[in-house]
Each structure stands twice: as C-alpha cells, then as structure tokens.
Coordinates of C-alpha atoms in Angstrom, one line a residue:
M1 CA -31.1 15.9 3.4
S2 CA -30.6 19.5 2.4
E3 CA -27.4 20.7 0.7
G4 CA -26.6 22.8 3.7
E5 CA -27.0 19.9 6.1
Y6 CA -24.8 17.7 3.9
R7 CA -22.0 20.2 3.8
A8 CA -22.1 20.4 7.6
A9 CA -21.6 16.7 7.9
P10 CA -18.1 15.5 8.7
L11 CA -16.0 14.2 5.8
H12 CA -15.1 10.5 6.5
F13 CA -11.6 9.5 5.4
A14 CA -10.9 5.7 5.4
N15 CA -7.4 4.1 5.1
F16 CA -7.6 0.8 3.2
L17 CA -3.8 0.3 3.4
S18 CA -1.7 -1.0 6.2
S19 CA -2.7 -0.1 9.8
L20 CA 0.9 1.1 10.3
L21 CA 0.1 4.0 8.0
Q22 CA -3.0 5.1 9.8
E23 CA -1.3 7.9 11.7
T24 CA 0.1 9.3 8.4
Y25 CA -3.2 9.3 6.6
A26 CA -5.1 10.6 9.6
A27 CA -2.7 13.6 9.6
I28 CA -3.5 14.2 5.9
A29 CA -7.2 14.0 6.7
T30 CA -6.8 16.5 9.5
Y31 CA -4.8 18.9 7.3
V32 CA -7.5 18.7 4.5
G33 CA -10.2 19.5 7.0
Q34 CA -8.3 22.5 8.3
Q35 CA -7.8 23.8 4.8
I36 CA -11.4 23.5 3.7
G37 CA -12.9 24.3 7.1
S38 CA -14.7 21.0 7.6
E39 CA -14.8 18.5 10.4
V40 CA -13.2 15.2 9.4
V41 CA -13.4 11.6 10.7
S42 CA -10.6 9.1 10.1
S43 CA -10.8 5.4 10.3
S44 CA -9.2 2.2 9.2
G45 CA -11.2 0.6 6.4
Y46 CA -11.7 -3.1 6.4
S47 CA -13.4 -3.7 3.0
L48 CA -13.8 -1.6 -0.2
D49 CA -17.5 -2.4 0.2
E50 CA -17.5 0.4 2.8
F51 CA -16.3 2.9 0.2
Q52 CA -18.7 1.7 -2.5
A53 CA -21.6 1.7 0.0
E54 CA -20.9 5.4 0.8
Q55 CA -19.7 4.8 4.3
A56 CA -16.5 6.8 3.5
D57 CA -16.1 9.9 1.4
V58 CA -12.4 9.7 0.7
G59 CA -10.3 6.5 0.6
F60 CA -6.6 5.9 0.7
L61 CA -6.3 2.7 -1.3
C62 CA -3.8 0.5 -3.3
G63 CA -3.4 1.8 -6.8
L64 CA -4.3 -1.6 -8.2
L65 CA -7.6 -1.5 -6.4
Y66 CA -8.2 2.0 -7.6
V67 CA -7.7 0.8 -11.2
H68 CA -10.1 -2.1 -10.6
L69 CA -12.8 0.3 -9.4
R70 CA -12.3 2.6 -12.3
V71 CA -12.6 -0.3 -14.8
S72 CA -15.7 -1.7 -13.1
S73 CA -17.4 1.6 -12.9
A74 CA -15.7 4.9 -13.6
D75 CA -18.5 6.7 -11.7
Q76 CA -17.6 5.0 -8.4
V77 CA -14.3 6.7 -7.7
E78 CA -12.4 9.8 -8.7
L79 CA -8.7 10.4 -8.2
L80 CA -7.9 13.3 -5.9
A81 CA -4.2 13.3 -5.2
A82 CA -1.1 11.2 -4.5
P83 CA 1.4 11.7 -1.7
V84 CA 5.0 12.6 -2.4
L85 CA 7.5 11.0 0.0
R86 CA 10.5 12.9 1.3
P87 CA 13.4 10.5 1.1
E88 CA 15.7 11.2 -1.9
R89 CA 15.0 7.9 -3.6
Y90 CA 11.5 9.1 -4.5
Q91 CA 12.9 12.2 -6.4
W92 CA 10.0 14.3 -5.2
Q93 CA 7.6 12.3 -7.4
P94 CA 4.4 10.5 -6.2
R95 CA 6.1 7.1 -6.4
Y96 CA 7.1 4.2 -4.3
F97 CA 8.9 0.8 -4.7
S98 CA 8.4 -2.8 -3.9
D99 CA 11.4 -3.5 -1.7
V100 CA 12.6 -7.1 -1.7
V101 CA 13.5 -8.0 1.9
V102 CA 15.5 -10.8 3.4
R103 CA 17.0 -11.4 6.8
Q104 CA 20.3 -9.6 7.5
D105 CA 22.3 -12.9 7.6
S106 CA 20.8 -14.2 4.3
A107 CA 23.1 -15.2 1.5
F108 CA 20.7 -13.8 -1.1
K109 CA 21.9 -10.6 -2.8
S110 CA 19.3 -9.7 -5.4
F111 CA 15.9 -10.8 -6.7
A112 CA 17.7 -12.8 -9.4
D113 CA 19.1 -15.1 -6.6
L114 CA 15.7 -16.2 -5.3
R115 CA 15.0 -19.1 -7.7
G116 CA 13.8 -22.0 -5.5
A117 CA 13.6 -19.8 -2.4
S118 CA 10.6 -19.6 -0.1
W119 CA 8.5 -16.5 -0.6
A120 CA 5.8 -14.6 1.3
Y121 CA 3.2 -12.3 -0.3
N122 CA 0.5 -10.4 1.5
E123 CA -2.5 -10.8 -0.9
E124 CA -3.3 -11.0 -4.6
A125 CA -5.0 -7.6 -4.5
S126 CA -1.7 -5.9 -3.6
H127 CA 0.3 -4.1 -6.2
S128 CA 3.6 -4.0 -4.3
G129 CA 3.3 -7.4 -2.6
Y130 CA 2.0 -9.4 -5.5
N131 CA 1.1 -7.8 -8.8
L132 CA 4.5 -6.1 -9.4
V133 CA 6.3 -9.3 -8.4
Q134 CA 4.4 -11.3 -11.0
Y135 CA 5.2 -8.6 -13.6
S136 CA 8.9 -8.7 -12.7
L137 CA 8.8 -12.5 -13.1
L138 CA 7.2 -12.2 -16.5
E139 CA 9.9 -9.7 -17.6
R140 CA 12.4 -12.5 -16.8
Q141 CA 10.2 -15.0 -18.7
E142 CA 9.4 -16.7 -15.4
N143 CA 6.3 -17.4 -13.4
A144 CA 5.2 -18.2 -9.9
S145 CA 7.0 -21.5 -10.0
Y146 CA 10.3 -19.5 -9.9
F147 CA 9.9 -19.7 -6.1
G148 CA 10.3 -23.0 -4.4
H149 CA 7.5 -22.3 -2.0
T150 CA 5.1 -19.4 -1.5
V151 CA 3.0 -18.4 1.5
K152 CA 0.1 -16.0 1.6
S153 CA 0.5 -14.0 4.8
G154 CA -2.5 -11.6 4.6
A155 CA -0.6 -8.4 5.2
H156 CA 2.8 -6.8 4.6
L157 CA 3.7 -6.9 8.3
Q158 CA 2.9 -10.6 8.6
S159 CA 5.1 -11.2 5.6
L160 CA 8.0 -9.4 7.3
Q161 CA 7.4 -11.4 10.5
L162 CA 7.7 -14.6 8.5
V163 CA 11.0 -13.5 7.2
L164 CA 12.2 -12.5 10.6
D165 CA 11.1 -15.8 12.1
G166 CA 13.0 -17.7 9.4
Q167 CA 9.8 -19.3 8.0
V168 CA 10.4 -17.8 4.5
D169 CA 13.5 -16.5 2.8
A170 CA 12.1 -13.3 1.3
T171 CA 9.2 -11.0 0.6
A172 CA 8.3 -7.8 -1.2
I173 CA 7.2 -4.8 0.9
D174 CA 5.7 -1.4 0.1
S175 CA 8.7 0.9 0.5
H176 CA 6.6 3.6 2.2
L177 CA 5.4 1.1 4.8
L178 CA 9.0 -0.1 5.3
D179 CA 10.2 3.5 5.7
V180 CA 7.7 4.1 8.5
L181 CA 8.3 0.7 10.2
L182 CA 12.1 1.4 10.4
L183 CA 11.5 4.9 11.8
R184 CA 9.3 3.4 14.5
Q185 CA 11.4 0.3 15.1
P186 CA 15.0 1.2 14.1
Q187 CA 16.3 -2.0 15.6
L188 CA 14.9 -3.9 12.7
A189 CA 17.5 -2.4 10.4
S190 CA 20.0 -4.8 11.9
Q191 CA 17.7 -7.8 11.3
L192 CA 16.5 -7.1 7.8
R193 CA 18.1 -6.2 4.5
V194 CA 16.8 -4.9 1.2
I195 CA 18.4 -6.7 -1.7
D196 CA 16.4 -5.3 -4.6
A197 CA 13.7 -2.8 -5.5
L198 CA 11.0 -3.4 -8.0
G199 CA 9.5 -0.3 -9.6
P200 CA 9.0 2.5 -9.1
S201 CA 5.2 2.6 -9.3
T202 CA 2.7 5.4 -8.7
I203 CA 2.1 5.6 -5.0
P204 CA -1.3 4.6 -3.6
P205 CA -3.7 7.6 -4.2
S206 CA -6.3 9.3 -2.3
S207 CA -9.6 8.9 -4.1
R208 CA -13.1 10.3 -3.7
R209 CA -16.2 8.2 -4.2
G210 CA -18.2 9.3 -7.2
A211 CA -21.5 9.6 -5.3
Y212 CA -20.0 12.3 -3.1
R213 CA -19.1 14.4 -6.2
K214 CA -22.7 14.3 -7.4
R215 CA -24.3 15.6 -4.2

C-alpha cells in the first residue's frame, strides 16, 4: 500500500470503555477528523487484541490498560491526549474519580462504613472499579476481605444495577460514566447516592497504536 493510499484510508477510532460513553468518544473522533481533514470510523471495541492487531488506529481505553500496554511493549501504543471534563469537581484537569455508590435509602455514609458490606466490581482490569479500590484498602491497611461478599459484575452499569436491585450494598463507578448516566436518566438521582470519592486519577486517555506512527 502506497503512502498516499494509506493517508486516504479512514482513521478507525475504537472505544474500549463503557458503551454508555460511545456517543461522547464518537463525537471526539468526528471532531478530530474535521480538524485534520480525514474520514473517520468509530466503533465499540470488544478486546484490546483489536488494537494490537491494527484493527483500530486510535483507542479510548482505561488508563490501567494503557499502562499495561506500555510496560509490555512501549512500541505498541503512544499517548495522544486526555479529555478534560466540564463539571467543577474536575478543576479543568484531565482527571476523574471512582465514586462509591449506594442506594438512596442505604445507611452507609462513607467508604469507611463498608466493612462487612456486599460489594460489586466490574472487572480486575478496571482502574476505577477495582484497582483504585484495592489501593484504597491497602492505604487503610485492609484487603479484599474488608467486604463481607464481593461480586464480579462484568461492567460498571451491571454493578449499578446490582446496587439498584438490592443484590449488593455498594460499588465504585467511573465518575465520568456516572455523570453521563445521570444526565440521560435523571430519575436515578433519587435512587442512588454517592457516599465517597476515591482519587482523583488521570482520566482514561486516547492512545495511538505504535504501528500507525511508523507508517
């Protein structure tokens, strides 16, 4: 494939975060395409194998996964940018929080109250849903046994549903995702309550696969 033909090919942006954020990242991809004069394609990514197999040029992915890719092979991925969220709590910095969420009628008032409680997490590869929670427990000289019972849900939205259904007491949610969810479903504000915030952490970045840089 010639250099000219490659430049004419659409840039493929893949979102490896929650599907709830797909519209947000598709808008970013469209904006980038307009600025550089290139056609873009946006999709929801299902596995980082797609990124590593050059099926996507730019990926929106969890910061923890970005770090893992950099450690395994620095040539695989390159940091491009990180979004800055508008709400005041983010202080115009590329950051987000892990919001600890319970039902509105729950007696829990902070993360420190959750000893022995039932807890949902999305997956071990998640920074906001798992890694930061484990770090916060270590800071308190605790470990996963701090919770009475833990459930792996598979996704942030499933974790929230378990809380809403009363199947678990609490969970930790990406604050960006929670912001978007409450904008789209404002009725949930009367059903859920944030009792603590872990972080802040650097927000999930947009990253370019290394192979694209070399072409």
